[in-house]
């Protein structure tokens, strides 16, 4: 027997349009919809489930091949497998437990479409299994009705409720009349909204109930509607029942010739996996509504007995072989009972001795394997512990090397920047001063120009001194001075705010006391590097530096409204120096998080322990 599996994929395949068409058995709309979603990941699941419900148990070979081809990547594949079992396995043997697992899964994921589809399978099983109690059927019917929202969904609930009651031996003429009127009122009120499949089922049920309630005109009216539909597998049972009901109506009119014609037409619809059940119904009808009224009792008895035999065969189809084997064993046991008792006495002592020996052997082997397994686990645990220690040592060495690389890289960048500033600024000024000295040396006898040359030379030397002093202040920015980190950052912000229309604001919280000198310098260098990045790369108009001191840590947030960048695609080796900064922060046992989106600016959060 096939076993339903639980789907694991995230895709729940819960398209409302598809399920509305499917739950109404409107296969023309369903197939049209499938053509429009050929590239959808759920297309195959939709197609197989549609095929199963359309065939309704008459093409096992084709349906089995389709079920086999499913990948079971969606829960709907598992539901399709359950429907395959519903149509092709003995209904009393259908694995309700597996279907219930699918229902619980759909309920967990709040997939109402899957829940309704599974509950309809429940109702089909219970409605056709008279051995199952009504309270269980009513439980699942109430669950389904609680989920129903459309006219088609409500029609199914009403159909199954009346179908189940219609098979009860407690029903009388008035009960069938009430059922017929109830279905009829719902049918005419919602006919325009009902799909083809559920509409046919309701029309056939109304016709049957009116016939049993002895209202033939109404019965014929609704049964004729079913006859006029084109044949399709999923309405095969309705066609069969309709022609049997027409035969019964002709019996009531004593027109046995036409009744025989309807029995002949009905027989054409005995097919599919439930052919035994259909044939049993057909033969019972022919016995009760054709031969018995004509007092042809031998034929009536023959068909009734044949119908009962088919029902027994149907109820025990899967157990016939097992029952036969059991009967054979029982008969053999009865014939050889005394001999078997004698043999058992002779074997008892031998079995006891063998059992004790085997028990001792098993216990010994078990103890040996447990001992070997324990030793093996100990060796594995020791090896894993050693590997873990080596792994941690390797990580610590890599972190140490990364920190050293970061420091060296930072120092090298500082040297390059200082060399560049000295060459471009101070070098140029000193070169001009040297030229003035050369000119002064060459014109020392010219008293008219001497004072002017001295003034120019003095000005150049003062400029060179100011530039060197400015560079020193820029590099240290007051961090080494008594005022500490915050004034240095504020000065950095003021100087940077002049360039490119950029405005930088500084906010501090709890930074009332100076930090340790080397720590302040390291922090300032990091902020200075990030501000430089904003000026060079961000194209921002506004930026904000927030410094918050906690009891045992320091939080720094640097934000800008610039062009941002894609963090995943950014080359980490160049990366605007972010990789180098991050390594320096890791060396300080801190952390750095970067949040940036193209067109939406950049936010950098730094946490440092104190």
Coordinates of C-alpha atoms in Angstrom, one line a residue:
X1 CA 0.0 0.0 0.0
X2 CA 1.2 3.5 -0.8
X3 CA 2.0 5.7 2.2
X4 CA 1.4 9.4 2.3
X5 CA 4.6 11.4 3.0
X6 CA 4.7 14.8 4.7
X7 CA 5.9 17.6 2.4
X8 CA 8.8 19.7 3.5
X9 CA 9.1 22.5 1.1
X10 CA 8.2 26.0 1.9
X11 CA 6.1 26.5 -1.1
X12 CA 2.6 25.6 0.0
X13 CA 0.9 25.8 -3.4
X14 CA -2.2 27.6 -2.1
X15 CA -3.4 29.6 -5.2
X16 CA -7.0 30.5 -4.4
X17 CA -8.1 30.6 -8.1
X18 CA -6.9 27.1 -8.8
X19 CA -8.6 25.7 -5.7
X20 CA -11.9 27.4 -6.3
X21 CA -12.1 25.8 -9.8
X22 CA -11.0 22.4 -8.4
X23 CA -13.3 22.4 -5.4
X24 CA -16.3 23.0 -7.7
X25 CA -15.2 20.2 -10.1
X26 CA -15.1 22.7 -12.9
X27 CA -12.4 21.0 -14.9
X28 CA -12.7 23.2 -18.0
X29 CA -11.7 26.2 -15.9
X30 CA -9.1 24.2 -14.0
X31 CA -7.3 23.1 -17.2
X32 CA -7.5 26.6 -18.7
X33 CA -5.9 27.9 -15.5
X34 CA -3.1 25.3 -15.7
X35 CA -2.2 26.5 -19.2
X36 CA -1.7 30.0 -17.8
X37 CA 0.7 28.9 -15.1
X38 CA 2.9 26.4 -17.0
X39 CA 6.1 27.9 -15.5
X40 CA 4.8 27.9 -11.9
X41 CA 6.7 25.7 -9.5
X42 CA 3.4 24.2 -8.4
X43 CA 2.1 23.4 -11.9
X44 CA 2.9 19.7 -11.8
X45 CA 1.2 19.3 -8.4
X46 CA -1.9 21.1 -9.6
X47 CA -2.0 19.0 -12.8
X48 CA -1.7 15.6 -11.1
X49 CA -4.4 16.5 -8.5
X50 CA -6.7 17.7 -11.3
X51 CA -6.1 14.5 -13.2
X52 CA -6.9 12.3 -10.2
X53 CA -10.1 14.1 -9.3
X54 CA -11.2 14.1 -13.0
X55 CA -10.6 10.4 -13.4
X56 CA -12.3 9.6 -10.1
X57 CA -10.8 6.1 -10.0
X58 CA -11.2 4.8 -13.5
X59 CA -7.6 5.0 -14.9
X60 CA -5.3 3.5 -12.3
X61 CA -2.3 2.9 -14.6
X62 CA -2.2 6.6 -15.8
X63 CA -2.8 8.0 -12.3
X64 CA -0.1 5.7 -10.8
X65 CA 2.4 6.9 -13.3
X66 CA 1.7 10.5 -12.6
X67 CA 1.9 10.0 -8.8
X68 CA 5.3 8.2 -9.4
X69 CA 6.6 11.2 -11.3
X70 CA 6.0 13.7 -8.5
X71 CA 9.0 15.1 -6.6
X72 CA 7.2 15.5 -3.3
X73 CA 8.8 19.0 -2.9
X74 CA 5.4 20.5 -2.0
X75 CA 2.7 19.4 0.5
X76 CA 0.2 19.2 -2.3
X77 CA 2.1 16.2 -3.8
X78 CA 1.5 14.3 -0.5
X79 CA -2.2 15.3 -0.6
X80 CA -2.4 14.0 -4.2
X81 CA -1.0 10.7 -3.1
X82 CA -3.7 10.5 -0.4
X83 CA -6.3 11.1 -3.1
X84 CA -4.8 8.3 -5.2
X85 CA -5.3 6.0 -2.2
X86 CA -8.8 7.3 -1.7
X87 CA -9.7 6.4 -5.3
X88 CA -7.8 3.2 -5.8
X89 CA -7.4 1.5 -2.4
X90 CA -10.1 -0.1 -0.4
X91 CA -11.8 2.8 1.4
X92 CA -11.8 1.1 4.8
X93 CA -8.1 0.6 4.4
X94 CA -7.3 4.1 3.4
X95 CA -4.6 5.4 5.8
X96 CA -6.7 8.0 7.6
X97 CA -3.8 8.5 10.0
X98 CA -1.6 9.7 7.2
X99 CA -4.3 12.0 5.8
X100 CA -4.7 13.4 9.3
X101 CA -1.0 14.2 9.4
X102 CA -1.5 16.2 6.2
X103 CA -4.4 18.0 7.8
X104 CA -2.5 18.9 10.9
X105 CA 0.4 20.2 8.7
X106 CA -2.0 22.4 6.7
X107 CA -3.6 23.6 9.9
X108 CA -0.2 24.5 11.3
X109 CA 0.7 26.6 8.3
X110 CA -2.9 28.0 8.2
X111 CA -3.3 26.8 4.6
X112 CA -7.1 26.8 4.3
X113 CA -7.2 25.5 0.8
X114 CA -5.2 22.4 1.7
X115 CA -7.3 21.9 4.8
X116 CA -10.6 22.0 2.8
X117 CA -9.2 19.6 0.2
X118 CA -8.1 17.1 2.9
X119 CA -11.4 17.3 4.7
X120 CA -13.3 16.6 1.5
X121 CA -11.2 13.4 1.3
X122 CA -12.3 12.6 4.8
X123 CA -15.9 13.1 4.0
X124 CA -15.7 10.9 0.9
X125 CA -14.2 8.1 2.9
X126 CA -16.8 8.3 5.7
X127 CA -19.8 8.8 3.4
X128 CA -19.0 5.6 1.6
X129 CA -18.0 3.5 4.6
X130 CA -21.1 2.5 6.5
X131 CA -19.0 0.8 9.2
X132 CA -17.6 4.2 10.4
X133 CA -19.6 6.0 13.1
X134 CA -21.6 9.1 12.4
X135 CA -20.0 11.1 15.3
X136 CA -16.6 10.9 13.5
X137 CA -18.2 11.9 10.2
X138 CA -20.0 14.8 11.9
X139 CA -16.7 16.0 13.5
X140 CA -15.0 16.3 10.1
X141 CA -18.1 17.8 8.5
X142 CA -18.2 20.5 11.2
X143 CA -14.5 21.2 10.6
X144 CA -15.1 21.6 6.8
X145 CA -18.2 23.7 7.2
X146 CA -16.2 26.0 9.5
X147 CA -13.8 26.7 6.7
X148 CA -16.3 27.0 3.9
X149 CA -16.9 30.5 2.5
X150 CA -18.0 30.2 -1.1
X151 CA -21.3 28.7 -2.5
X152 CA -19.4 25.8 -4.0
X153 CA -17.7 24.9 -0.7
X154 CA -21.0 25.1 1.2
X155 CA -22.6 22.9 -1.5
X156 CA -20.1 20.1 -0.7
X157 CA -20.9 20.2 3.0
X158 CA -24.6 20.0 2.3
X159 CA -24.2 17.3 -0.3
X160 CA -22.1 15.0 2.0
X161 CA -24.4 15.6 5.0
X162 CA -27.4 14.5 3.0
X163 CA -25.5 11.7 1.3
X164 CA -24.5 10.2 4.6
X165 CA -28.0 10.4 6.0
X166 CA -29.4 9.1 2.7
X167 CA -27.6 5.7 3.3
X168 CA -29.1 5.3 6.8
X169 CA -31.6 2.5 7.3
X170 CA -33.5 4.8 9.7
X171 CA -34.6 7.1 6.9
X172 CA -38.2 7.2 5.9
X173 CA -40.2 8.9 3.1
X174 CA -40.5 12.1 5.1
X175 CA -36.7 12.2 5.8
X176 CA -35.9 11.9 2.1
X177 CA -38.4 14.6 1.2
X178 CA -36.8 17.0 3.7
X179 CA -33.4 16.2 2.2
X180 CA -34.7 16.8 -1.3
X181 CA -36.3 20.1 -0.4
X182 CA -33.2 21.3 1.5
X183 CA -30.9 20.5 -1.4
X184 CA -33.4 21.9 -3.9
X185 CA -33.7 25.3 -2.1
X186 CA -29.9 25.7 -1.9
X187 CA -29.5 24.6 -5.5
X188 CA -31.9 27.2 -7.0
X189 CA -30.6 29.9 -4.7
X190 CA -27.0 29.4 -5.8
X191 CA -27.2 27.7 -9.1
X192 CA -25.6 30.6 -11.0
X193 CA -22.5 30.3 -8.8
X194 CA -22.1 26.5 -8.7
X195 CA -19.4 24.7 -10.7
X196 CA -20.4 21.9 -13.1
X197 CA -19.2 19.0 -11.0
X198 CA -20.9 19.9 -7.8
X199 CA -24.1 21.0 -9.7
X200 CA -24.4 17.5 -11.2
X201 CA -24.0 15.8 -7.9
X202 CA -26.6 18.0 -6.3
X203 CA -29.1 17.4 -9.2
X204 CA -28.6 13.6 -9.0
X205 CA -29.1 13.6 -5.2
X206 CA -32.3 15.8 -5.5
X207 CA -33.7 13.4 -8.1
X208 CA -32.9 10.3 -6.0
X209 CA -34.4 11.8 -2.8
X210 CA -37.6 12.9 -4.7
X211 CA -37.9 9.4 -6.2
X212 CA -37.6 7.7 -2.8
X213 CA -40.0 10.2 -1.3
X214 CA -42.5 9.1 -4.1
X215 CA -42.6 12.5 -5.9
X216 CA -41.9 11.2 -9.4
X217 CA -42.4 14.4 -11.4
X218 CA -39.8 16.3 -9.5
X219 CA -37.5 13.3 -9.6
X220 CA -37.7 13.1 -13.4
X221 CA -37.1 16.8 -13.7
X222 CA -33.7 16.7 -11.9
X223 CA -32.6 13.3 -13.2
X224 CA -33.1 14.5 -16.8
X225 CA -30.6 17.3 -16.1
X226 CA -28.0 14.8 -15.2
X227 CA -28.7 12.7 -18.4
X228 CA -28.2 15.7 -20.6
X229 CA -24.6 16.3 -19.5
X230 CA -21.8 14.9 -21.7
X231 CA -20.1 11.8 -20.2
X232 CA -17.1 12.4 -18.1
X233 CA -15.2 10.1 -15.6
X234 CA -16.0 12.2 -12.5
X235 CA -19.8 12.0 -13.1
X236 CA -19.8 8.3 -13.9
X237 CA -21.4 7.4 -10.6
X238 CA -24.1 10.0 -11.0
X239 CA -24.9 8.7 -14.5
X240 CA -25.1 5.1 -13.1
X241 CA -27.4 6.1 -10.3
X242 CA -29.5 8.3 -12.6
X243 CA -30.3 5.5 -15.0
X244 CA -31.0 3.1 -12.1
X245 CA -33.5 5.6 -10.7
X246 CA -35.1 6.0 -14.1
X247 CA -35.5 2.2 -14.2
X248 CA -37.0 2.3 -10.7
X249 CA -39.5 5.0 -11.8
X250 CA -40.5 2.9 -14.8
X251 CA -41.0 -0.1 -12.5
X252 CA -43.5 2.1 -10.5
X253 CA -45.3 2.6 -13.8
X254 CA -45.2 -1.1 -14.6
X255 CA -43.3 -0.3 -17.8
X256 CA -40.7 -3.1 -17.5
X257 CA -39.6 -2.8 -21.1
X258 CA -38.4 0.8 -20.6
X259 CA -37.0 -0.2 -17.2
X260 CA -34.9 -2.9 -19.0
X261 CA -33.6 -0.3 -21.3
X262 CA -32.5 1.9 -18.4
X263 CA -30.8 -1.0 -16.7
X264 CA -28.9 -1.6 -19.9
X265 CA -27.8 2.1 -20.1
X266 CA -26.8 2.0 -16.4
X267 CA -24.6 -1.0 -17.0
X268 CA -22.3 1.0 -19.3
X269 CA -21.2 3.1 -16.3
X270 CA -20.0 0.1 -14.2
X271 CA -16.2 0.7 -14.5
X272 CA -13.2 1.9 -12.5
X273 CA -11.8 0.8 -9.2
X274 CA -15.3 0.7 -7.6
X275 CA -16.7 -1.5 -10.3
X276 CA -17.5 -4.2 -7.8
X277 CA -19.5 -1.8 -5.7
X278 CA -21.3 -0.4 -8.8
X279 CA -22.1 -3.9 -10.1
X280 CA -23.5 -4.9 -6.7
X281 CA -25.8 -1.8 -6.7
X282 CA -26.8 -2.5 -10.3
X283 CA -27.7 -6.2 -9.5
X284 CA -29.6 -5.3 -6.4
X285 CA -31.7 -2.7 -8.3
X286 CA -32.4 -5.2 -11.0
X287 CA -33.5 -7.8 -8.5
X288 CA -35.8 -5.4 -6.5
X289 CA -37.1 -3.2 -9.3
X290 CA -37.3 -5.5 -12.3
X291 CA -37.5 -9.2 -11.5
X292 CA -39.3 -9.2 -8.2
X293 CA -42.2 -6.8 -9.3
X294 CA -42.7 -9.2 -12.3
X295 CA -42.7 -12.2 -9.8
X296 CA -39.7 -13.7 -11.7
X297 CA -38.4 -14.9 -8.3
X298 CA -35.7 -17.2 -9.5
X299 CA -33.9 -14.4 -11.4
X300 CA -34.7 -12.0 -8.6
X301 CA -33.0 -14.4 -6.1
X302 CA -30.1 -15.0 -8.4
X303 CA -29.3 -11.2 -8.8
X304 CA -29.9 -10.5 -5.1
X305 CA -27.5 -13.3 -4.1
X306 CA -25.0 -12.2 -6.7
X307 CA -25.2 -8.6 -5.3
X308 CA -24.6 -9.9 -1.8
X309 CA -21.7 -12.0 -3.0
X310 CA -20.1 -8.9 -4.6
X311 CA -20.6 -6.9 -1.4
X312 CA -18.8 -9.6 0.6
X313 CA -16.1 -9.7 -2.0
X314 CA -15.8 -5.9 -1.9
X315 CA -15.6 -5.8 1.9
X316 CA -13.0 -8.5 2.0
X317 CA -11.2 -8.0 -1.2
X318 CA -7.9 -7.4 0.5
X319 CA -8.3 -10.1 3.1
X320 CA -9.6 -13.1 1.0
X321 CA -6.1 -14.6 0.6
X322 CA -5.4 -14.2 4.3
X323 CA -8.8 -15.7 5.3
X324 CA -8.2 -18.7 3.0
X325 CA -4.8 -19.4 4.5
X326 CA -6.2 -19.1 8.1
X327 CA -9.0 -21.6 7.3
X328 CA -6.5 -24.0 5.9
X329 CA -4.3 -23.7 9.0
X330 CA -7.4 -24.2 11.2
X331 CA -8.4 -27.4 9.4
X332 CA -4.9 -28.7 9.5
X333 CA -4.6 -27.9 13.2
X334 CA -7.9 -29.7 13.9
X335 CA -6.7 -32.9 12.1
X336 CA -3.3 -32.9 13.8
X337 CA -4.1 -31.4 17.2
X338 CA -3.1 -34.4 19.2
X339 CA 0.1 -35.0 17.2
X340 CA 1.1 -31.3 17.5
X341 CA 0.6 -31.5 21.3
X342 CA 2.9 -34.5 21.4
X343 CA 5.5 -32.7 19.4
X344 CA 5.4 -29.6 21.5
X345 CA 6.1 -31.7 24.6
X346 CA 9.2 -33.2 23.0
X347 CA 10.4 -29.9 21.8
X348 CA 9.8 -27.9 25.0
X349 CA 12.9 -29.0 26.9
X350 CA 15.1 -28.7 23.8
X351 CA 13.8 -25.2 23.2
X352 CA 14.4 -24.2 26.8
X353 CA 18.0 -25.4 26.7
X354 CA 18.7 -23.7 23.3
X355 CA 17.0 -20.5 24.6
X356 CA 19.2 -20.4 27.7
X357 CA 22.3 -21.0 25.7
X358 CA 21.3 -18.3 23.1
X359 CA 20.5 -15.9 26.0
X360 CA 23.9 -16.3 27.6
X361 CA 25.5 -15.9 24.2
X362 CA 23.5 -12.8 23.3
X363 CA 24.2 -11.2 26.7
X364 CA 27.9 -11.9 26.3
X365 CA 28.0 -10.5 22.8
X366 CA 26.0 -7.5 23.8
X367 CA 28.3 -6.8 26.7
X368 CA 31.4 -7.1 24.5
X369 CA 29.9 -4.8 21.8
X370 CA 28.9 -2.2 24.4
X371 CA 32.5 -2.3 25.8
X372 CA 34.0 -1.9 22.4
X373 CA 31.6 0.8 21.5
X374 CA 32.3 2.7 24.7
X375 CA 36.1 2.6 24.0
X376 CA 35.5 3.7 20.5
X377 CA 33.4 6.7 21.6
X378 CA 36.1 7.6 24.1
X379 CA 38.8 7.6 21.4
X380 CA 36.6 9.7 19.1
X381 CA 35.8 12.1 21.9
X382 CA 39.5 12.6 22.7
X383 CA 40.4 13.1 19.0
X384 CA 37.6 15.6 18.6
X385 CA 38.8 17.5 21.7
X386 CA 42.3 17.6 20.4
X387 CA 41.1 18.8 17.0
X388 CA 39.0 21.5 18.7
X389 CA 42.0 22.7 20.7
X390 CA 44.1 22.9 17.5
X391 CA 41.3 24.7 15.8
X392 CA 41.0 27.3 18.5
X393 CA 44.8 27.8 18.5
X394 CA 44.8 28.3 14.8
X395 CA 42.0 30.9 15.1
X396 CA 43.8 32.8 17.8
X397 CA 47.0 32.9 15.7
X398 CA 45.1 34.1 12.7
X399 CA 43.4 36.8 14.7
X400 CA 46.8 37.9 16.1
X401 CA 48.3 38.0 12.6
X402 CA 45.3 39.9 11.3
X403 CA 45.6 42.5 14.1
X404 CA 49.3 42.9 13.3
X405 CA 48.6 43.3 9.6
X406 CA 45.9 45.9 10.4
X407 CA 48.3 47.9 12.6
X408 CA 51.1 47.8 10.0
X409 CA 48.6 48.8 7.3
X410 CA 47.3 51.7 9.4
X411 CA 50.8 52.9 10.2
X412 CA 51.9 52.6 6.6
X413 CA 48.9 54.7 5.5
X414 CA 49.7 57.3 8.1
X415 CA 53.3 57.5 6.8
X416 CA 52.2 57.8 3.2
X417 CA 49.7 60.5 4.0
X418 CA 52.3 62.4 6.0
X419 CA 54.9 62.1 3.2
X420 CA 52.3 63.3 0.7
X421 CA 51.5 66.3 2.9
X422 CA 55.1 67.2 3.5
X423 CA 55.9 66.9 -0.2
X424 CA 52.9 68.8 -1.6
X425 CA 52.6 71.5 1.1
X426 CA 55.7 72.0 3.2
X427 CA 58.1 70.9 0.4
X428 CA 56.7 73.5 -2.0
X429 CA 56.9 76.3 0.6
X430 CA 60.5 75.4 1.6
X431 CA 61.4 75.3 -2.1
X432 CA 60.1 78.8 -2.5
X433 CA 62.0 79.9 0.5
X434 CA 65.2 78.4 -0.9
X435 CA 64.7 80.3 -4.1
X436 CA 64.3 83.5 -2.1
X437 CA 67.6 82.8 -0.3
X438 CA 69.3 82.3 -3.6
X439 CA 67.9 85.5 -4.9
X440 CA 68.9 87.3 -1.7
X441 CA 72.5 85.9 -2.0
X442 CA 72.7 87.1 -5.6
X443 CA 71.4 90.6 -4.8
X444 CA 73.0 91.3 -1.4
X445 CA 74.7 94.4 -2.8
X446 CA 71.4 95.9 -4.0
X447 CA 70.2 97.7 -0.9
X448 CA 66.9 98.8 -2.5
X449 CA 65.6 95.2 -2.8
X450 CA 67.2 93.7 0.3
X451 CA 64.5 94.6 2.8
X452 CA 61.8 93.3 0.4
X453 CA 63.7 90.0 0.0
X454 CA 64.0 89.6 3.7
X455 CA 60.3 90.2 4.2
X456 CA 59.4 87.6 1.5
X457 CA 61.8 85.0 2.9
X458 CA 60.5 85.6 6.4
X459 CA 56.9 85.2 5.2
X460 CA 57.7 81.9 3.5
X461 CA 59.5 80.5 6.6
X462 CA 56.5 81.5 8.7
X463 CA 54.2 79.8 6.2
X464 CA 56.3 76.6 6.3
X465 CA 56.2 76.7 10.1
X466 CA 52.5 77.3 10.1
X467 CA 52.0 74.4 7.7
X468 CA 54.1 72.0 9.8
X469 CA 52.3 73.1 12.9
X470 CA 48.9 72.7 11.1
X471 CA 49.8 69.2 10.0
X472 CA 50.8 68.3 13.5
X473 CA 47.6 69.6 14.8
X474 CA 45.6 67.9 12.1
X475 CA 47.3 64.6 12.9
X476 CA 46.9 64.9 16.6
X477 CA 43.8 67.2 16.5
X478 CA 44.1 68.0 20.1
X479 CA 43.8 64.4 21.3
X480 CA 47.1 64.6 23.1
X481 CA 46.2 68.0 24.5
X482 CA 44.4 68.3 27.8
X483 CA 40.9 68.7 26.3
X484 CA 40.7 65.1 25.1
X485 CA 38.8 63.1 22.4
X486 CA 35.5 65.1 22.2
X487 CA 37.1 68.5 21.3
X488 CA 39.3 66.8 18.8
X489 CA 36.3 65.2 17.0
X490 CA 34.4 68.4 17.1
X491 CA 37.3 70.3 15.5
X492 CA 37.6 67.5 12.9
X493 CA 33.9 67.9 12.2
X494 CA 34.2 71.7 11.8
X495 CA 37.1 71.5 9.5
X496 CA 35.5 68.8 7.4
X497 CA 32.1 70.6 7.2
X498 CA 33.8 73.4 5.1
X499 CA 34.4 71.0 2.2
X500 CA 31.9 70.1 -0.6
X501 CA 28.9 71.6 1.2
X502 CA 29.1 68.8 3.8
X503 CA 27.7 69.5 7.3
X504 CA 28.8 67.2 10.2
X505 CA 27.2 67.3 13.6
X506 CA 28.7 65.7 16.7
X507 CA 26.7 64.4 19.7
X508 CA 28.0 63.0 22.9
X509 CA 26.4 61.2 25.8
X510 CA 28.2 60.6 29.1
X511 CA 31.6 61.6 27.7
X512 CA 32.4 63.8 30.7
X513 CA 35.9 62.4 31.5
X514 CA 39.0 61.8 29.4
X515 CA 39.8 58.2 28.3
X516 CA 43.3 56.7 28.5
X517 CA 45.6 58.6 26.1
X518 CA 46.5 55.8 23.6
X519 CA 42.9 54.7 23.5
X520 CA 41.7 58.2 22.6
X521 CA 44.3 58.4 19.8
X522 CA 43.2 55.1 18.4
X523 CA 39.5 56.0 18.5
X524 CA 40.2 59.4 16.9
X525 CA 42.2 57.8 14.1
X526 CA 39.3 55.5 13.4
X527 CA 36.8 58.4 13.3
X528 CA 39.1 60.4 11.2
X529 CA 39.5 57.6 8.7
X530 CA 35.7 57.2 8.4
X531 CA 35.1 60.9 8.0
X532 CA 37.7 60.9 5.3
X533 CA 35.8 58.1 3.5
X534 CA 32.6 60.3 3.7
X535 CA 34.4 63.3 2.2
X536 CA 36.0 61.2 -0.6
X537 CA 33.4 58.7 -1.5
X538 CA 29.9 59.3 0.0
X539 CA 28.9 62.5 -1.9
X540 CA 26.9 63.3 1.3
X541 CA 25.5 66.6 2.4
X542 CA 24.9 65.7 6.0
X543 CA 26.6 63.4 8.5
X544 CA 26.4 62.7 12.1
X545 CA 28.9 61.4 14.7
X546 CA 27.4 60.1 18.0
X547 CA 29.6 59.0 20.9
X548 CA 28.0 57.4 23.9
X549 CA 29.9 56.3 27.0
X550 CA 28.4 53.4 28.9
X551 CA 29.7 52.0 32.2
X552 CA 32.1 49.5 30.6
X553 CA 31.9 50.3 26.9
X554 CA 31.9 53.1 24.3
X555 CA 29.5 53.2 21.4
X556 CA 30.2 55.2 18.2
X557 CA 27.6 55.7 15.4
X558 CA 28.7 57.5 12.2
X559 CA 25.9 58.2 9.7
X560 CA 25.7 59.9 6.3
X561 CA 23.0 60.5 3.7
X562 CA 25.3 59.8 0.8
X563 CA 25.1 57.4 -2.1
X564 CA 25.8 54.3 -0.1
X565 CA 27.1 51.0 -1.5
X566 CA 26.4 47.3 -1.9
X567 CA 28.1 45.6 1.0
X568 CA 28.1 42.2 -0.6
X569 CA 29.7 43.4 -3.9
X570 CA 32.2 45.7 -2.3
X571 CA 35.8 44.6 -2.7
X572 CA 36.9 44.0 0.9
X573 CA 40.6 44.4 0.1
X574 CA 40.0 48.0 -1.0
X575 CA 36.6 48.6 0.6
X576 CA 37.4 52.3 1.4
X577 CA 39.6 51.1 4.3
X578 CA 36.7 49.4 6.1
X579 CA 38.5 46.1 6.3
X580 CA 41.6 47.7 7.8
X581 CA 39.4 49.6 10.3
X582 CA 37.6 46.5 11.3
X583 CA 40.8 44.6 12.0
X584 CA 42.0 47.5 14.2
X585 CA 38.7 47.4 16.1
X586 CA 39.0 43.6 16.5
X587 CA 42.5 44.1 17.9
X588 CA 40.9 46.5 20.4
X589 CA 38.4 43.6 21.2
X590 CA 35.5 45.6 19.8
X591 CA 33.0 45.1 17.0
X592 CA 31.9 47.1 13.9
X593 CA 28.6 46.7 12.0
X594 CA 28.1 48.4 8.6
X595 CA 24.6 49.0 7.2
X596 CA 24.6 50.5 3.7
X597 CA 22.2 50.5 0.8
X598 CA 22.8 52.1 -2.7
X599 CA 21.1 55.5 -2.7
X600 CA 20.2 55.5 1.0
X601 CA 23.4 56.3 2.8
X602 CA 25.6 54.4 5.2
X603 CA 25.4 53.7 9.0
X604 CA 28.4 52.4 10.9
X605 CA 28.1 51.2 14.5
X606 CA 31.2 50.6 16.6
X607 CA 31.3 49.1 20.1
X608 CA 34.5 49.2 22.1
X609 CA 35.2 47.9 25.6
X610 CA 36.7 50.3 28.2

